Amino acid sequence: MSIARFPSRGCRRMFGPGLALALVLAGAGPVRAQLALREELAEVAKGLAALLKDRGEETIRVGDFTGPPNLPVSSGPGISQLLAEELRKLDIVVKPRARLGVKGEFHAAEVPSKGSPTAKLLAVRLKGTVEDTFGTVITDFGF
């Protein structure tokens, strides 16, 4: 769906087409949604790995991914866990303390159905940032 691209050094840029990730498809269950999310987070992890390599870093902290404050959601820790797993697959060390950290937020969204132009699907829009120790945003991403 989206292509994760990170700027080489210090630039702040949105990457990917900014489309919402369709997580709950008509007739599809949570397993399909998790697989779709894992695929998207794998692309984010590849971009993070490239950013870390460009900066000479080997570690990152995966922080919190928070949901909308007006809804009782609990998906954030799962998103953080999936991203950490994808980073480890790329030999990136995920630690509780590191020079760089990634965090984000997610919101509900509706996207058009591929099968019907009038139908809408429930989806999730995820935005994240990579920050240094002082809170300076190194780059951001979204899908």
mmCIF file of N, CA and C in Angstrom:
data_model
loop_
_atom_site.group_PDB
_atom_site.id
_atom_site.type_symbol
_atom_site.label_atom_id
_atom_site.label_comp_id
_atom_site.label_asym_id
_atom_site.label_seq_id
_atom_site.Cartn_x
_atom_site.Cartn_y
_atom_site.Cartn_z
ATOM 1 N N MET A 1 0.809 -1.192 0.000
ATOM 2 C CA MET A 1 0.000 0.000 0.000
ATOM 3 C C MET A 1 0.852 1.255 0.000
ATOM 4 N N SER A 2 1.638 1.461 1.063
ATOM 5 C CA SER A 2 2.454 2.664 1.108
ATOM 6 C C SER A 2 3.914 2.290 0.951
ATOM 7 N N ILE A 3 4.683 3.245 0.509
ATOM 8 C CA ILE A 3 6.111 3.036 0.341
ATOM 9 C C ILE A 3 6.803 3.901 1.377
ATOM 10 N N ALA A 4 7.528 3.278 2.258
ATOM 11 C CA ALA A 4 8.198 4.013 3.323
ATOM 12 C C ALA A 4 9.516 4.564 2.812
ATOM 13 N N ARG A 5 9.658 5.873 2.838
ATOM 14 C CA ARG A 5 10.910 6.511 2.455
ATOM 15 C C ARG A 5 11.290 7.503 3.541
ATOM 16 N N PHE A 6 12.494 7.422 3.979
ATOM 17 C CA PHE A 6 12.981 8.347 4.979
ATOM 18 C C PHE A 6 13.996 9.259 4.329
ATOM 19 N N PRO A 7 14.011 10.531 4.716
ATOM 20 C CA PRO A 7 15.055 11.418 4.223
ATOM 21 C C PRO A 7 16.398 10.977 4.765
ATOM 22 N N SER A 8 17.468 11.324 4.069
ATOM 23 C CA SER A 8 18.785 10.837 4.441
ATOM 24 C C SER A 8 19.271 11.377 5.774
ATOM 25 N N ARG A 9 19.253 12.664 5.984
ATOM 26 C CA ARG A 9 19.752 13.203 7.264
ATOM 27 C C ARG A 9 19.000 14.454 7.675
ATOM 28 N N GLY A 10 18.452 14.407 8.893
ATOM 29 C CA GLY A 10 17.935 15.590 9.525
ATOM 30 C C GLY A 10 16.725 16.252 8.905
ATOM 31 N N CYS A 11 16.289 15.842 7.768
ATOM 32 C CA CYS A 11 15.140 16.473 7.136
ATOM 33 C C CYS A 11 13.865 15.902 7.717
ATOM 34 N N ARG A 12 12.825 16.669 7.657
ATOM 35 C CA ARG A 12 11.539 16.211 8.117
ATOM 36 C C ARG A 12 10.624 16.124 6.905
ATOM 37 N N ARG A 13 10.075 14.949 6.660
ATOM 38 C CA ARG A 13 9.276 14.773 5.459
ATOM 39 C C ARG A 13 8.232 13.687 5.690
ATOM 40 N N MET A 14 7.076 13.872 5.143
ATOM 41 C CA MET A 14 6.040 12.847 5.189
ATOM 42 C C MET A 14 6.319 11.871 4.070
ATOM 43 N N PHE A 15 6.265 10.564 4.341
ATOM 44 C CA PHE A 15 6.493 9.609 3.276
ATOM 45 C C PHE A 15 5.272 8.739 3.095
ATOM 46 N N GLY A 16 5.237 8.055 1.980
ATOM 47 C CA GLY A 16 4.092 7.231 1.634
ATOM 48 C C GLY A 16 2.994 8.090 1.070
ATOM 49 N N PRO A 17 1.998 7.491 0.470
ATOM 50 C CA PRO A 17 0.944 8.254 -0.158
ATOM 51 C C PRO A 17 -0.056 8.823 0.826
ATOM 52 N N GLY A 18 0.087 8.539 2.106
ATOM 53 C CA GLY A 18 -0.823 9.101 3.101
ATOM 54 C C GLY A 18 -2.185 8.432 3.106
ATOM 55 N N LEU A 19 -2.278 7.252 2.562
ATOM 56 C CA LEU A 19 -3.547 6.533 2.534
ATOM 57 C C LEU A 19 -3.783 5.828 3.858
ATOM 58 N N ALA A 20 -5.024 5.659 4.176
ATOM 59 C CA ALA A 20 -5.376 4.917 5.388
ATOM 60 C C ALA A 20 -5.210 3.429 5.138
ATOM 61 N N LEU A 21 -4.801 2.733 6.146
ATOM 62 C CA LEU A 21 -4.647 1.284 6.071
ATOM 63 C C LEU A 21 -5.997 0.653 6.405
ATOM 64 N N ALA A 22 -6.543 -0.078 5.473
ATOM 65 C CA ALA A 22 -7.830 -0.743 5.716
ATOM 66 C C ALA A 22 -7.600 -1.931 6.630
ATOM 67 N N LEU A 23 -8.070 -1.823 7.856
ATOM 68 C CA LEU A 23 -7.849 -2.885 8.826
ATOM 69 C C LEU A 23 -9.048 -3.798 9.001
ATOM 70 N N VAL A 24 -10.224 -3.240 8.910
ATOM 71 C CA VAL A 24 -11.403 -4.063 9.102
ATOM 72 C C VAL A 24 -12.169 -4.067 7.792
ATOM 73 N N LEU A 25 -12.013 -5.117 7.026
ATOM 74 C CA LEU A 25 -12.663 -5.232 5.741
ATOM 75 C C LEU A 25 -13.979 -5.980 5.907
ATOM 76 N N ALA A 26 -14.912 -5.733 5.018
ATOM 77 C CA ALA A 26 -16.201 -6.422 5.089
ATOM 78 C C ALA A 26 -15.970 -7.930 5.055
ATOM 79 N N GLY A 27 -16.395 -8.604 6.105
ATOM 80 C CA GLY A 27 -16.251 -10.049 6.158
ATOM 81 C C GLY A 27 -14.885 -10.532 6.627
ATOM 82 N N ALA A 28 -13.947 -9.655 6.843
ATOM 83 C CA ALA A 28 -12.611 -10.072 7.285
ATOM 84 C C ALA A 28 -12.524 -9.956 8.797
ATOM 85 N N GLY A 29 -11.687 -10.779 9.373
ATOM 86 C CA GLY A 29 -11.550 -10.776 10.818
ATOM 87 C C GLY A 29 -10.269 -10.131 11.279
ATOM 88 N N PRO A 30 -10.000 -10.212 12.584
ATOM 89 C CA PRO A 30 -8.827 -9.589 13.175
ATOM 90 C C PRO A 30 -7.504 -10.135 12.640
ATOM 91 N N VAL A 31 -7.461 -11.415 12.263
ATOM 92 C CA VAL A 31 -6.212 -11.988 11.769
ATOM 93 C C VAL A 31 -5.786 -11.291 10.485
ATOM 94 N N ARG A 32 -6.722 -11.086 9.567
ATOM 95 C CA ARG A 32 -6.414 -10.397 8.314
ATOM 96 C C ARG A 32 -5.980 -8.964 8.589
ATOM 97 N N ALA A 33 -6.639 -8.315 9.535
ATOM 98 C CA ALA A 33 -6.276 -6.945 9.887
ATOM 99 C C ALA A 33 -4.860 -6.891 10.443
ATOM 100 N N GLN A 34 -4.504 -7.834 11.305
ATOM 101 C CA GLN A 34 -3.166 -7.846 11.886
ATOM 102 C C GLN A 34 -2.109 -8.073 10.813
ATOM 103 N N LEU A 35 -2.403 -8.946 9.861
ATOM 104 C CA LEU A 35 -1.449 -9.197 8.782
ATOM 105 C C LEU A 35 -1.247 -7.954 7.923
ATOM 106 N N ALA A 36 -2.321 -7.237 7.631
ATOM 107 C CA ALA A 36 -2.209 -6.006 6.842
ATOM 108 C C ALA A 36 -1.399 -4.966 7.605
ATOM 109 N N LEU A 37 -1.647 -4.839 8.902
ATOM 110 C CA LEU A 37 -0.904 -3.881 9.710
ATOM 111 C C LEU A 37 0.570 -4.276 9.783
ATOM 112 N N ARG A 38 0.845 -5.554 9.954
ATOM 113 C CA ARG A 38 2.241 -6.018 10.017
ATOM 114 C C ARG A 38 2.976 -5.683 8.719
ATOM 115 N N GLU A 39 2.317 -5.861 7.577
ATOM 116 C CA GLU A 39 2.949 -5.538 6.292
ATOM 117 C C GLU A 39 3.311 -4.054 6.217
ATOM 118 N N GLU A 40 2.407 -3.200 6.644
ATOM 119 C CA GLU A 40 2.672 -1.765 6.625
ATOM 120 C C GLU A 40 3.792 -1.402 7.597
ATOM 121 N N LEU A 41 3.761 -1.992 8.788
ATOM 122 C CA LEU A 41 4.798 -1.703 9.779
ATOM 123 C C LEU A 41 6.153 -2.263 9.349
ATOM 124 N N ALA A 42 6.159 -3.330 8.555
ATOM 125 C CA ALA A 42 7.417 -3.861 8.018
ATOM 126 C C ALA A 42 8.054 -2.830 7.094
ATOM 127 N N GLU A 43 7.246 -2.121 6.314
ATOM 128 C CA GLU A 43 7.766 -1.062 5.442
ATOM 129 C C GLU A 43 8.306 0.109 6.267
ATOM 130 N N VAL A 44 7.596 0.451 7.329
ATOM 131 C CA VAL A 44 8.074 1.508 8.228
ATOM 132 C C VAL A 44 9.410 1.091 8.836
ATOM 133 N N ALA A 45 9.507 -0.168 9.274
ATOM 134 C CA ALA A 45 10.746 -0.673 9.878
ATOM 135 C C ALA A 45 11.913 -0.587 8.896
ATOM 136 N N LYS A 46 11.674 -0.892 7.628
ATOM 137 C CA LYS A 46 12.732 -0.786 6.617
ATOM 138 C C LYS A 46 13.218 0.657 6.494
ATOM 139 N N GLY A 47 12.282 1.589 6.502
ATOM 140 C CA GLY A 47 12.663 3.004 6.449
ATOM 141 C C GLY A 47 13.433 3.436 7.683
ATOM 142 N N LEU A 48 12.993 2.962 8.846
ATOM 143 C CA LEU A 48 13.710 3.275 10.087
ATOM 144 C C LEU A 48 15.117 2.688 10.064
ATOM 145 N N ALA A 49 15.245 1.461 9.586
ATOM 146 C CA ALA A 49 16.566 0.825 9.518
ATOM 147 C C ALA A 49 17.501 1.629 8.619
ATOM 148 N N ALA A 50 16.992 2.114 7.494
ATOM 149 C CA ALA A 50 17.809 2.926 6.584
ATOM 150 C C ALA A 50 18.208 4.249 7.240
ATOM 151 N N LEU A 51 17.274 4.865 7.952
ATOM 152 C CA LEU A 51 17.572 6.109 8.661
ATOM 153 C C LEU A 51 18.656 5.890 9.705
ATOM 154 N N LEU A 52 18.518 4.832 10.495
ATOM 155 C CA LEU A 52 19.514 4.540 11.522
ATOM 156 C C LEU A 52 20.886 4.297 10.898
ATOM 157 N N LYS A 53 20.925 3.538 9.824
ATOM 158 C CA LYS A 53 22.189 3.252 9.148
ATOM 159 C C LYS A 53 22.835 4.547 8.657
ATOM 160 N N ASP A 54 22.039 5.432 8.038
ATOM 161 C CA ASP A 54 22.558 6.717 7.558
ATOM 162 C C ASP A 54 23.138 7.566 8.695
ATOM 163 N N ARG A 55 22.576 7.425 9.873
ATOM 164 C CA ARG A 55 23.030 8.217 11.025
ATOM 165 C C ARG A 55 24.081 7.495 11.860
ATOM 166 N N GLY A 56 24.451 6.278 11.467
ATOM 167 C CA GLY A 56 25.448 5.519 12.222
ATOM 168 C C GLY A 56 24.923 4.980 13.539
ATOM 169 N N GLU A 57 23.631 4.803 13.642
ATOM 170 C CA GLU A 57 22.991 4.284 14.860
ATOM 171 C C GLU A 57 22.633 2.821 14.672
ATOM 172 N N GLU A 58 22.576 2.091 15.776
ATOM 173 C CA GLU A 58 22.202 0.681 15.725
ATOM 174 C C GLU A 58 21.007 0.361 16.607
ATOM 175 N N THR A 59 20.581 1.330 17.419
ATOM 176 C CA THR A 59 19.497 1.078 18.364
ATOM 177 C C THR A 59 18.418 2.146 18.237
ATOM 178 N N ILE A 60 17.222 1.770 18.692
ATOM 179 C CA ILE A 60 16.095 2.704 18.728
ATOM 180 C C ILE A 60 15.168 2.283 19.856
ATOM 181 N N ARG A 61 14.465 3.228 20.390
ATOM 182 C CA ARG A 61 13.425 2.943 21.372
ATOM 183 C C ARG A 61 12.087 3.037 20.667
ATOM 184 N N VAL A 62 11.246 2.038 20.849
ATOM 185 C CA VAL A 62 9.887 2.091 20.317
ATOM 186 C C VAL A 62 8.986 2.556 21.448
ATOM 187 N N GLY A 63 8.473 3.757 21.297
ATOM 188 C CA GLY A 63 7.619 4.350 22.323
ATOM 189 C C GLY A 63 6.160 4.003 22.121
ATOM 190 N N ASP A 64 5.310 4.837 22.698
ATOM 191 C CA ASP A 64 3.879 4.587 22.684
ATOM 192 C C ASP A 64 3.230 5.021 21.378
ATOM 193 N N PHE A 65 2.229 4.273 20.976
ATOM 194 C CA PHE A 65 1.315 4.654 19.905
ATOM 195 C C PHE A 65 -0.043 4.810 20.578
ATOM 196 N N THR A 66 -0.570 6.012 20.551
ATOM 197 C CA THR A 66 -1.795 6.318 21.264
ATOM 198 C C THR A 66 -2.965 6.488 20.307
ATOM 199 N N GLY A 67 -4.141 6.207 20.819
ATOM 200 C CA GLY A 67 -5.367 6.332 20.046
ATOM 201 C C GLY A 67 -6.087 7.621 20.359
ATOM 202 N N PRO A 68 -7.252 7.806 19.757
ATOM 203 C CA PRO A 68 -8.018 9.029 19.990
ATOM 204 C C PRO A 68 -8.476 9.116 21.445
ATOM 205 N N PRO A 69 -8.418 10.304 22.024
ATOM 206 C CA PRO A 69 -8.765 10.439 23.441
ATOM 207 C C PRO A 69 -10.257 10.251 23.734
ATOM 208 N N ASN A 70 -11.088 10.330 22.712
ATOM 209 C CA ASN A 70 -12.530 10.218 22.943
ATOM 210 C C ASN A 70 -13.060 8.792 22.794
ATOM 211 N N LEU A 71 -12.179 7.829 22.536
ATOM 212 C CA LEU A 71 -12.594 6.432 22.401
ATOM 213 C C LEU A 71 -11.770 5.538 23.321
ATOM 214 N N PRO A 72 -12.403 4.525 23.902
ATOM 215 C CA PRO A 72 -11.654 3.589 24.758
ATOM 216 C C PRO A 72 -10.928 2.541 23.905
ATOM 217 N N VAL A 73 -9.736 2.872 23.435
ATOM 218 C CA VAL A 73 -8.971 1.974 22.570
ATOM 219 C C VAL A 73 -7.767 1.437 23.325
ATOM 220 N N SER A 74 -7.317 0.258 22.895
ATOM 221 C CA SER A 74 -6.158 -0.350 23.554
ATOM 222 C C SER A 74 -5.207 -0.996 22.548
ATOM 223 N N SER A 75 -5.209 -0.527 21.315
ATOM 224 C CA SER A 75 -4.379 -1.129 20.274
ATOM 225 C C SER A 75 -2.939 -0.635 20.275
ATOM 226 N N GLY A 76 -2.660 0.450 20.953
ATOM 227 C CA GLY A 76 -1.332 1.051 20.932
ATOM 228 C C GLY A 76 -0.195 0.113 21.283
ATOM 229 N N PRO A 77 -0.280 -0.624 22.401
ATOM 230 C CA PRO A 77 0.809 -1.546 22.734
ATOM 231 C C PRO A 77 1.020 -2.622 21.663
ATOM 232 N N GLY A 78 -0.046 -3.055 21.011
ATOM 233 C CA GLY A 78 0.085 -4.038 19.940
ATOM 234 C C GLY A 78 0.820 -3.479 18.740
ATOM 235 N N ILE A 79 0.540 -2.221 18.401
ATOM 236 C CA ILE A 79 1.234 -1.568 17.296
ATOM 237 C C ILE A 79 2.719 -1.434 17.630
ATOM 238 N N SER A 80 3.018 -0.992 18.849
ATOM 239 C CA SER A 80 4.416 -0.867 19.274
ATOM 240 C C SER A 80 5.129 -2.218 19.209
ATOM 241 N N GLN A 81 4.455 -3.266 19.667
ATOM 242 C CA GLN A 81 5.045 -4.604 19.670
ATOM 243 C C GLN A 81 5.322 -5.094 18.246
ATOM 244 N N LEU A 82 4.365 -4.914 17.342
ATOM 245 C CA LEU A 82 4.568 -5.343 15.957
ATOM 246 C C LEU A 82 5.731 -4.592 15.311
ATOM 247 N N LEU A 83 5.820 -3.281 15.557
ATOM 248 C CA LEU A 83 6.916 -2.501 14.984
ATOM 249 C C LEU A 83 8.256 -2.970 15.548
ATOM 250 N N ALA A 84 8.312 -3.212 16.853
ATOM 251 C CA ALA A 84 9.548 -3.700 17.469
ATOM 252 C C ALA A 84 9.958 -5.050 16.871
ATOM 253 N N GLU A 85 8.994 -5.935 16.646
ATOM 254 C CA GLU A 85 9.300 -7.236 16.045
ATOM 255 C C GLU A 85 9.860 -7.072 14.635
ATOM 256 N N GLU A 86 9.268 -6.186 13.857
ATOM 257 C CA GLU A 86 9.735 -5.964 12.486
ATOM 258 C C GLU A 86 11.133 -5.342 12.478
ATOM 259 N N LEU A 87 11.418 -4.466 13.429
ATOM 260 C CA LEU A 87 12.762 -3.877 13.528
ATOM 261 C C LEU A 87 13.792 -4.950 13.883
ATOM 262 N N ARG A 88 13.449 -5.824 14.806
ATOM 263 C CA ARG A 88 14.377 -6.893 15.201
ATOM 264 C C ARG A 88 14.675 -7.834 14.041
ATOM 265 N N LYS A 89 13.693 -8.072 13.187
ATOM 266 C CA LYS A 89 13.922 -8.908 12.005
ATOM 267 C C LYS A 89 14.987 -8.301 11.095
ATOM 268 N N LEU A 90 15.153 -6.974 11.167
ATOM 269 C CA LEU A 90 16.145 -6.272 10.350
ATOM 270 C C LEU A 90 17.440 -6.029 11.126
ATOM 271 N N ASP A 91 17.603 -6.736 12.249
ATOM 272 C CA ASP A 91 18.790 -6.641 13.108
ATOM 273 C C ASP A 91 18.973 -5.262 13.733
ATOM 274 N N ILE A 92 17.866 -4.573 13.970
ATOM 275 C CA ILE A 92 17.902 -3.317 14.716
ATOM 276 C C ILE A 92 17.651 -3.665 16.183
ATOM 277 N N VAL A 93 18.481 -3.136 17.055
ATOM 278 C CA VAL A 93 18.343 -3.397 18.486
ATOM 279 C C VAL A 93 17.310 -2.420 19.054
ATOM 280 N N VAL A 94 16.270 -2.979 19.669
ATOM 281 C CA VAL A 94 15.223 -2.176 20.301
ATOM 282 C C VAL A 94 15.499 -2.190 21.796
ATOM 283 N N LYS A 95 15.728 -0.990 22.356
ATOM 284 C CA LYS A 95 16.089 -0.873 23.773
ATOM 285 C C LYS A 95 15.152 0.109 24.482
ATOM 286 N N PRO A 96 15.102 0.019 25.811
ATOM 287 C CA PRO A 96 14.310 0.999 26.572
ATOM 288 C C PRO A 96 14.919 2.406 26.538
ATOM 289 N N ARG A 97 16.230 2.507 26.279
ATOM 290 C CA ARG A 97 16.909 3.805 26.151
ATOM 291 C C ARG A 97 17.761 3.784 24.893
ATOM 292 N N ALA A 98 17.625 4.834 24.098
ATOM 293 C CA ALA A 98 18.417 4.950 22.871
ATOM 294 C C ALA A 98 18.474 6.428 22.488
ATOM 295 N N ARG A 99 19.384 6.783 21.609
ATOM 296 C CA ARG A 99 19.493 8.173 21.155
ATOM 297 C C ARG A 99 18.285 8.606 20.345
ATOM 298 N N LEU A 100 17.688 7.659 19.623
ATOM 299 C CA LEU A 100 16.502 7.949 18.820
ATOM 300 C C LEU A 100 15.342 7.089 19.288
ATOM 301 N N GLY A 101 14.143 7.647 19.173
ATOM 302 C CA GLY A 101 12.937 6.906 19.524
ATOM 303 C C GLY A 101 11.844 7.170 18.512
ATOM 304 N N VAL A 102 10.940 6.229 18.401
ATOM 305 C CA VAL A 102 9.797 6.371 17.502
ATOM 306 C C VAL A 102 8.524 6.277 18.340
ATOM 307 N N LYS A 103 7.568 7.130 18.019
ATOM 308 C CA LYS A 103 6.279 7.107 18.696
ATOM 309 C C LYS A 103 5.223 7.532 17.682
ATOM 310 N N GLY A 104 3.961 7.360 18.054
ATOM 311 C CA GLY A 104 2.934 7.737 17.099
ATOM 312 C C GLY A 104 1.540 7.742 17.671
ATOM 313 N N GLU A 105 0.605 7.936 16.755
ATOM 314 C CA GLU A 105 -0.807 7.939 17.122
ATOM 315 C C GLU A 105 -1.606 7.321 15.983
ATOM 316 N N PHE A 106 -2.785 6.823 16.330
ATOM 317 C CA PHE A 106 -3.656 6.243 15.319
ATOM 318 C C PHE A 106 -5.074 6.753 15.523
ATOM 319 N N HIS A 107 -5.797 6.829 14.415
ATOM 320 C CA HIS A 107 -7.172 7.325 14.416
ATOM 321 C C HIS A 107 -8.020 6.483 13.483
ATOM 322 N N ALA A 108 -9.302 6.420 13.766
ATOM 323 C CA ALA A 108 -10.234 5.749 12.868
ATOM 324 C C ALA A 108 -10.395 6.584 11.606
ATOM 325 N N ALA A 109 -10.621 5.907 10.495
ATOM 326 C CA ALA A 109 -10.833 6.583 9.216
ATOM 327 C C ALA A 109 -11.739 5.717 8.361
ATOM 328 N N GLU A 110 -12.333 6.319 7.348
ATOM 329 C CA GLU A 110 -13.110 5.581 6.365
ATOM 330 C C GLU A 110 -12.421 5.710 5.012
ATOM 331 N N VAL A 111 -12.353 4.609 4.298
ATOM 332 C CA VAL A 111 -11.758 4.615 2.963
ATOM 333 C C VAL A 111 -12.761 4.005 1.992
ATOM 334 N N PRO A 112 -12.698 4.421 0.733
ATOM 335 C CA PRO A 112 -13.616 3.845 -0.248
ATOM 336 C C PRO A 112 -13.328 2.358 -0.460
ATOM 337 N N SER A 113 -14.382 1.613 -0.691
ATOM 338 C CA SER A 113 -14.250 0.185 -0.985
ATOM 339 C C SER A 113 -13.838 0.004 -2.432
ATOM 340 N N LYS A 114 -12.947 -0.942 -2.678
ATOM 341 C CA LYS A 114 -12.535 -1.231 -4.050
ATOM 342 C C LYS A 114 -13.671 -1.882 -4.839
ATOM 343 N N GLY A 115 -14.533 -2.597 -4.154
ATOM 344 C CA GLY A 115 -15.618 -3.306 -4.820
ATOM 345 C C GLY A 115 -16.826 -2.452 -5.139
ATOM 346 N N SER A 116 -17.058 -1.412 -4.356
ATOM 347 C CA SER A 116 -18.230 -0.565 -4.549
ATOM 348 C C SER A 116 -17.842 0.889 -4.333
ATOM 349 N N PRO A 117 -18.081 1.752 -5.307
ATOM 350 C CA PRO A 117 -17.675 3.149 -5.166
ATOM 351 C C PRO A 117 -18.429 3.913 -4.080
ATOM 352 N N THR A 118 -19.599 3.428 -3.680
ATOM 353 C CA THR A 118 -20.370 4.128 -2.654
ATOM 354 C C THR A 118 -20.124 3.569 -1.258
ATOM 355 N N ALA A 119 -19.582 2.358 -1.169
ATOM 356 C CA ALA A 119 -19.343 1.728 0.137
ATOM 357 C C ALA A 119 -18.058 2.267 0.765
ATOM 358 N N LYS A 120 -18.056 2.332 2.077
ATOM 359 C CA LYS A 120 -16.879 2.766 2.840
ATOM 360 C C LYS A 120 -16.447 1.637 3.766
ATOM 361 N N LEU A 121 -15.142 1.546 3.967
ATOM 362 C CA LEU A 121 -14.573 0.565 4.885
ATOM 363 C C LEU A 121 -13.975 1.273 6.081
ATOM 364 N N LEU A 122 -14.064 0.642 7.231
ATOM 365 C CA LEU A 122 -13.427 1.162 8.434
ATOM 366 C C LEU A 122 -11.934 0.908 8.325
ATOM 367 N N ALA A 123 -11.149 1.909 8.648
ATOM 368 C CA ALA A 123 -9.697 1.793 8.520
ATOM 369 C C ALA A 123 -9.028 2.527 9.674
ATOM 370 N N VAL A 124 -7.713 2.447 9.703
ATOM 371 C CA VAL A 124 -6.920 3.155 10.707
ATOM 372 C C VAL A 124 -5.879 4.004 9.994
ATOM 373 N N ARG A 125 -5.750 5.235 10.415
ATOM 374 C CA ARG A 125 -4.696 6.116 9.914
ATOM 375 C C ARG A 125 -3.647 6.208 11.022
ATOM 376 N N LEU A 126 -2.413 5.906 10.674
ATOM 377 C CA LEU A 126 -1.328 5.911 11.651
ATOM 378 C C LEU A 126 -0.313 6.984 11.269
ATOM 379 N N LYS A 127 0.077 7.782 12.252
ATOM 380 C CA LYS A 127 1.117 8.802 12.063
ATOM 381 C C LYS A 127 2.173 8.586 13.123
ATOM 382 N N GLY A 128 3.427 8.814 12.750
ATOM 383 C CA GLY A 128 4.497 8.635 13.722
ATOM 384 C C GLY A 128 5.639 9.594 13.482
ATOM 385 N N THR A 129 6.486 9.722 14.499
ATOM 386 C CA THR A 129 7.672 10.560 14.403
ATOM 387 C C THR A 129 8.866 9.825 14.981
ATOM 388 N N VAL A 130 10.035 10.186 14.479
ATOM 389 C CA VAL A 130 11.299 9.734 15.045
ATOM 390 C C VAL A 130 11.923 10.972 15.671
ATOM 391 N N GLU A 131 12.270 10.869 16.947
ATOM 392 C CA GLU A 131 12.815 12.011 17.685
ATOM 393 C C GLU A 131 14.137 11.647 18.334
ATOM 394 N N ASP A 132 14.956 12.691 18.563
ATOM 395 C CA ASP A 132 16.199 12.469 19.287
ATOM 396 C C ASP A 132 15.963 12.674 20.780
ATOM 397 N N THR A 133 17.030 12.628 21.551
ATOM 398 C CA THR A 133 16.954 12.741 23.004
ATOM 399 C C THR A 133 16.297 14.036 23.475
ATOM 400 N N PHE A 134 16.437 15.108 22.685
ATOM 401 C CA PHE A 134 15.923 16.410 23.075
ATOM 402 C C PHE A 134 14.543 16.700 22.499
ATOM 403 N N GLY A 135 13.922 15.708 21.864
ATOM 404 C CA GLY A 135 12.590 15.885 21.314
ATOM 405 C C GLY A 135 12.562 16.510 19.922
ATOM 406 N N THR A 136 13.732 16.670 19.310
ATOM 407 C CA THR A 136 13.800 17.203 17.955
ATOM 408 C C THR A 136 13.305 16.132 16.994
ATOM 409 N N VAL A 137 12.342 16.491 16.154
ATOM 410 C CA VAL A 137 11.810 15.541 15.190
ATOM 411 C C VAL A 137 12.803 15.370 14.061
ATOM 412 N N ILE A 138 13.243 14.143 13.854
ATOM 413 C CA ILE A 138 14.193 13.806 12.787
ATOM 414 C C ILE A 138 13.434 13.574 11.490
ATOM 415 N N THR A 139 12.332 12.834 11.580
ATOM 416 C CA THR A 139 11.467 12.586 10.424
ATOM 417 C C THR A 139 10.105 12.159 10.943
ATOM 418 N N ASP A 140 9.134 12.164 10.050
ATOM 419 C CA ASP A 140 7.818 11.668 10.398
ATOM 420 C C ASP A 140 7.299 10.775 9.275
ATOM 421 N N PHE A 141 6.246 10.040 9.558
ATOM 422 C CA PHE A 141 5.697 9.108 8.584
ATOM 423 C C PHE A 141 4.215 8.933 8.836
ATOM 424 N N GLY A 142 3.552 8.363 7.880
ATOM 425 C CA GLY A 142 2.125 8.088 8.047
ATOM 426 C C GLY A 142 1.605 7.174 6.960
ATOM 427 N N PHE A 143 0.534 6.475 7.274
ATOM 428 C CA PHE A 143 -0.191 5.692 6.287
ATOM 429 C C PHE A 143 -1.600 5.505 6.781
#
